[in-house]
Short mmCIF file of C-alpha atoms and ligand atoms in Angstrom, two decimals:
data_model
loop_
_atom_site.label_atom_id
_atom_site.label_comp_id
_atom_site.label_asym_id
_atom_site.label_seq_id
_atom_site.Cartn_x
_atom_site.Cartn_y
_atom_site.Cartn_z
CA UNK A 1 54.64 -90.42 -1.97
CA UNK A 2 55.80 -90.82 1.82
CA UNK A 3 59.77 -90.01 2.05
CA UNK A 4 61.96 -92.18 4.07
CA UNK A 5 64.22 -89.48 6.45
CA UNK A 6 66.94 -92.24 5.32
CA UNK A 7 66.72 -91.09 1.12
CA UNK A 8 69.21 -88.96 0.32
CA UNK A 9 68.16 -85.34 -0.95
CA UNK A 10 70.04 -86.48 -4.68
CA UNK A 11 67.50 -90.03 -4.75
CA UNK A 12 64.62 -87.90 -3.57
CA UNK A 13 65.60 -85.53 -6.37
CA UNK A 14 66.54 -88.23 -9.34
CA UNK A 15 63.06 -89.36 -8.06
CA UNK A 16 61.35 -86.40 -9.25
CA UNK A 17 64.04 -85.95 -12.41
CA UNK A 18 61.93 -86.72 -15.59
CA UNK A 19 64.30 -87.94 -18.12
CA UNK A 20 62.24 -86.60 -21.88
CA UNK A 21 64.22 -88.66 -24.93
CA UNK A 22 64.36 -86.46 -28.32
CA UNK A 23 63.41 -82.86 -26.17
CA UNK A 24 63.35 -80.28 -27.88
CA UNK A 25 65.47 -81.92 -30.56
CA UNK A 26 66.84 -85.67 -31.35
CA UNK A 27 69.53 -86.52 -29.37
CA UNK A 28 69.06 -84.79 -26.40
CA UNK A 29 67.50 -86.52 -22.81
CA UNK A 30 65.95 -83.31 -21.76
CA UNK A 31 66.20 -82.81 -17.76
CA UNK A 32 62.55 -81.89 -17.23
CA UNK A 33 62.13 -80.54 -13.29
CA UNK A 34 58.70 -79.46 -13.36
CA UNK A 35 57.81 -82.58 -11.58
CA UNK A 36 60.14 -80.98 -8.50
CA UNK A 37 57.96 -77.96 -8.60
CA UNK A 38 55.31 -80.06 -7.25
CA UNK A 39 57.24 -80.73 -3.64
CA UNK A 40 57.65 -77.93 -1.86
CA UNK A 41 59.08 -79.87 0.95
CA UNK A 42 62.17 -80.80 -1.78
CA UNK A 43 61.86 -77.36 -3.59
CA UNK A 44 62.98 -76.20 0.54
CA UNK A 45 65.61 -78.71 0.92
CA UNK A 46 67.89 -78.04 -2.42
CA UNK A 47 67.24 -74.71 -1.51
CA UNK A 48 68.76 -74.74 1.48
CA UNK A 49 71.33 -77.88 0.21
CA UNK A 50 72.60 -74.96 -2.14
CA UNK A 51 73.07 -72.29 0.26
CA UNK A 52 74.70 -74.82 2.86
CA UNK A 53 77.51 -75.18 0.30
CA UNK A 54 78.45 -71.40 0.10
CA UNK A 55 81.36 -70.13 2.16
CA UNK A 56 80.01 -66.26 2.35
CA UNK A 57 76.33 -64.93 1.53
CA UNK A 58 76.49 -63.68 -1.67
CA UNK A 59 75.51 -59.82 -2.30
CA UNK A 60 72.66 -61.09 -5.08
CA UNK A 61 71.83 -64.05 -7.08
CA UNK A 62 71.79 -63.73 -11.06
CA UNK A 63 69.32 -66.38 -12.21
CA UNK A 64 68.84 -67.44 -15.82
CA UNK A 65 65.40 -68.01 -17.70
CA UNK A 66 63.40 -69.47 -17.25
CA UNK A 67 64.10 -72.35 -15.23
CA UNK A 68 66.41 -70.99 -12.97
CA UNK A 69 63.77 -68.14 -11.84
CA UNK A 70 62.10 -70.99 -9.56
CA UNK A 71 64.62 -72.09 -6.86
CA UNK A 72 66.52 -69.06 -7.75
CA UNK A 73 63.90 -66.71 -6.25
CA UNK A 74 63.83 -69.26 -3.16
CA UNK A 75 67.79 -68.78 -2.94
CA UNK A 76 67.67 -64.80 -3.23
CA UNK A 77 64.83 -65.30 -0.51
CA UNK A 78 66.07 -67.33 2.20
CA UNK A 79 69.50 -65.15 1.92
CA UNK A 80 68.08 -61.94 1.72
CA UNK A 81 69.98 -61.09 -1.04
CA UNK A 82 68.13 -59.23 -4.37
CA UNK A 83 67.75 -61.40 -7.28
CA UNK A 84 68.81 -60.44 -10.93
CA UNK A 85 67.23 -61.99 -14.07
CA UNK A 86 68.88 -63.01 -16.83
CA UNK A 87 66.40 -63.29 -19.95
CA UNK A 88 66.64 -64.22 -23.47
CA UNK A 89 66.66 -61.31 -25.95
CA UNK A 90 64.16 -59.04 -26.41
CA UNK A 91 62.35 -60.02 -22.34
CA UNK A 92 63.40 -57.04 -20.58
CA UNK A 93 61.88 -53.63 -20.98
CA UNK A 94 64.60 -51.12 -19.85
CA UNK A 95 68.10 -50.87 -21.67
CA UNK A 96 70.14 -54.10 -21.78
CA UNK A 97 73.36 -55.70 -22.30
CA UNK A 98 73.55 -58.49 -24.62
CA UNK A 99 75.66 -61.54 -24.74
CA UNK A 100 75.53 -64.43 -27.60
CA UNK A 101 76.68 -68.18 -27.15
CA UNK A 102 76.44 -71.59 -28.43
CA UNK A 103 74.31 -74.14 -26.30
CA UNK A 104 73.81 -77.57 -26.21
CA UNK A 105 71.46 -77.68 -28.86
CA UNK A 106 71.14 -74.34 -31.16
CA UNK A 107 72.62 -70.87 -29.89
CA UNK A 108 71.03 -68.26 -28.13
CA UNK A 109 71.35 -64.31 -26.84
CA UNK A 110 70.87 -63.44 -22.68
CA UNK A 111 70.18 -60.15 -21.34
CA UNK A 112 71.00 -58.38 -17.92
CA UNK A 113 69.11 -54.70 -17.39
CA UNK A 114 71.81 -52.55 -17.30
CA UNK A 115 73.09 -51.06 -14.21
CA UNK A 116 71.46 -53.45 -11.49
CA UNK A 117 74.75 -54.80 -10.62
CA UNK A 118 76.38 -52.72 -7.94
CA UNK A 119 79.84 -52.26 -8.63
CA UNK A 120 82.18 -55.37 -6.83
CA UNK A 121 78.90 -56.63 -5.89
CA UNK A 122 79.50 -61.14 -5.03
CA UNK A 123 77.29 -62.37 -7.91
CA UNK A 124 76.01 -65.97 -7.40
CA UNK A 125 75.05 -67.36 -10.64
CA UNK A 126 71.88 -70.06 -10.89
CA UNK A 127 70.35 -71.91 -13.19
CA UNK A 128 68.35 -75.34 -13.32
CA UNK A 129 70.53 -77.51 -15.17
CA UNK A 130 74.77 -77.11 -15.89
CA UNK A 131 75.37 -78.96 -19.52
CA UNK A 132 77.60 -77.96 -21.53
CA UNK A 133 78.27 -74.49 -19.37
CA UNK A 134 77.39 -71.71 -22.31
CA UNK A 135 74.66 -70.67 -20.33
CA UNK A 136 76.48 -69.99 -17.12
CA UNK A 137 79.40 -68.43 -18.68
CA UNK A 138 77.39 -66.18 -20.68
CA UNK A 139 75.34 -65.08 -17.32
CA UNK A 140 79.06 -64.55 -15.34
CA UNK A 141 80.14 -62.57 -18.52
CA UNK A 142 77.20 -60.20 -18.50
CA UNK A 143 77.39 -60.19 -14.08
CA UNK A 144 81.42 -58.97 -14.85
CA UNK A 145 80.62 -56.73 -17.95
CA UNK A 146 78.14 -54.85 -15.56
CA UNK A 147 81.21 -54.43 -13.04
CA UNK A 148 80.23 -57.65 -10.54
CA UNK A 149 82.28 -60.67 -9.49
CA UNK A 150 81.45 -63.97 -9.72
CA UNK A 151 80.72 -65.59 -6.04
CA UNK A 152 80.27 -69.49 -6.87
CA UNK A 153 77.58 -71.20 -9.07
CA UNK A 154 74.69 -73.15 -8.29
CA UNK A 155 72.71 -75.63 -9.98
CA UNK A 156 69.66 -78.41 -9.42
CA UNK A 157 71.58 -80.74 -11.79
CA UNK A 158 74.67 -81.15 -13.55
CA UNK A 159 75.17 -83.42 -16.32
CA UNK A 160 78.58 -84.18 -15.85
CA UNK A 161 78.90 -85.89 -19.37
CA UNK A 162 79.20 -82.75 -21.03
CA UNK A 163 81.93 -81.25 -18.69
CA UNK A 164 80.27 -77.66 -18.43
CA UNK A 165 82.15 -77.90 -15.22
CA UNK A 166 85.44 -77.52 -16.41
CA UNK A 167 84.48 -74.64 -18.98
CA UNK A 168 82.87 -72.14 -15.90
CA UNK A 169 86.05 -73.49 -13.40
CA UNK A 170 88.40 -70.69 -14.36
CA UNK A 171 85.52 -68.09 -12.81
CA UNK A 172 85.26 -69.02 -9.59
CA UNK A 173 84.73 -71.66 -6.90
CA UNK A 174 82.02 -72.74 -5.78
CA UNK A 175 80.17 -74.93 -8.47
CA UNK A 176 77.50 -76.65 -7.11
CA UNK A 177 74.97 -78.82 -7.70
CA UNK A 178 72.36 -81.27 -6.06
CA UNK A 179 73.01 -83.82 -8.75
CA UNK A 180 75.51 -84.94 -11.02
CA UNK A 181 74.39 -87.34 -13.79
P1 AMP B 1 74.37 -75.21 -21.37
O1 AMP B 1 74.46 -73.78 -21.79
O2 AMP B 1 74.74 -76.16 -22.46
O3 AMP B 1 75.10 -75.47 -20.07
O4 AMP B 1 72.83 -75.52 -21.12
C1 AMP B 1 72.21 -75.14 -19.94
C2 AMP B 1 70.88 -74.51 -20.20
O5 AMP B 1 70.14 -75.24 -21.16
C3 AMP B 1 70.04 -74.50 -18.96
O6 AMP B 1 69.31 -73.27 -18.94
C4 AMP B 1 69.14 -75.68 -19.09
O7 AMP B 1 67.84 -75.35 -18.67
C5 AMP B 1 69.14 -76.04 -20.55
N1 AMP B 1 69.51 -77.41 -20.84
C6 AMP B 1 70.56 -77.83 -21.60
N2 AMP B 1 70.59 -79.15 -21.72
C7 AMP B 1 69.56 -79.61 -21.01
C8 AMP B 1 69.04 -80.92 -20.75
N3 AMP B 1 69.63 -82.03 -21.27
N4 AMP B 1 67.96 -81.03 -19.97
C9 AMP B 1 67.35 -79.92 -19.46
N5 AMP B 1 67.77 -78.67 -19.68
C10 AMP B 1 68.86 -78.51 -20.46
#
């Protein structure tokens, strides 16, 4: 596919957006990104779109499994910055700290390795996709339990629909993404 310099980063990106009816359950247009994975020249860009939008460098990025590990890695890269996982239960090895919350569909449990956050530390939080913003908060609650603050988040997409936005807005500014659907 040859990329006019004129398309937008968000068309080039809605380009690559697969929209999955009924994934993983009825209902629910699943977001798939893999199909972004493939461009590294876009995988770059909302890289660097994301970190363009941040007022100060952040002193680490949190990033949420699994699909935030991709451009989240990129982010914690081009700052610098170390990267923290945050995994579903049972993932990491060492001792955790749990949180439980409700998402879009079903409810799940994340886990941060205990005492990786440096105390005060500016915690970025990513993940691939903002919906209905259970996922994020329970990342920034788990980033503040382990004695962080909350620096901004950052996301590939949001779906606006299901105003995740307004849940995470009492943590901090920024909340970014490269699209809004
Ligand atoms: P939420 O906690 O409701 O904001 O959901 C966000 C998390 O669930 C992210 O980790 C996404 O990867 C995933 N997710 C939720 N809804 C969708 C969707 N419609 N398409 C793709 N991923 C989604």
């Amino acid at each position: 596919m040859s990329i006019s310099t004129h398309t937008s980063l968000a068309e080039r990106l809605n380009a690559c957006i697969r929209n999955v009816p009924d994934f993983p359950q009825p209902g629910i247009l699943f977001k798939d990104i893999t199909p972004v994975f493939l461009d590294w020249q876009l995988c770059n860009d909302i890289t660097d779109e994301l970190i363009s939008r941040l007022k100060t460098k952040p002193d680490a990025v949190c990033v949420v499994e699994s699909r935030g590990f991709f451009i989240g890695m990129m982010l914690a890269h081009k700052m610098q910055i170390p990267l923290v996982p945050v995994r579903k239960k049972g993932k990491l090895p060492s001792e955790t700290r749990a949180y439980t919350y409700t998402l879009e569909y079903g409810s799940a449990t994340l886990e941060i390795h205990k005492g990786v956050i440096k105390k005060d530390w500016n915690v970025l939080i990513h993940d691939d996709v903002l919906a209905t913003g259970g996922t994020a908060i329970a990342a920034a609650e788990l980033v503040k339990a382990e004695g962080g603050k909350i620096a901004g988040f950052a996301f590939i997409v949001e779906l606006a629909f299901l105003s995740g936005k307004e849940k995470i807005a009492s943590y901090t500014a920024p909340i970014e993404s490269v699209i809004s659907y």
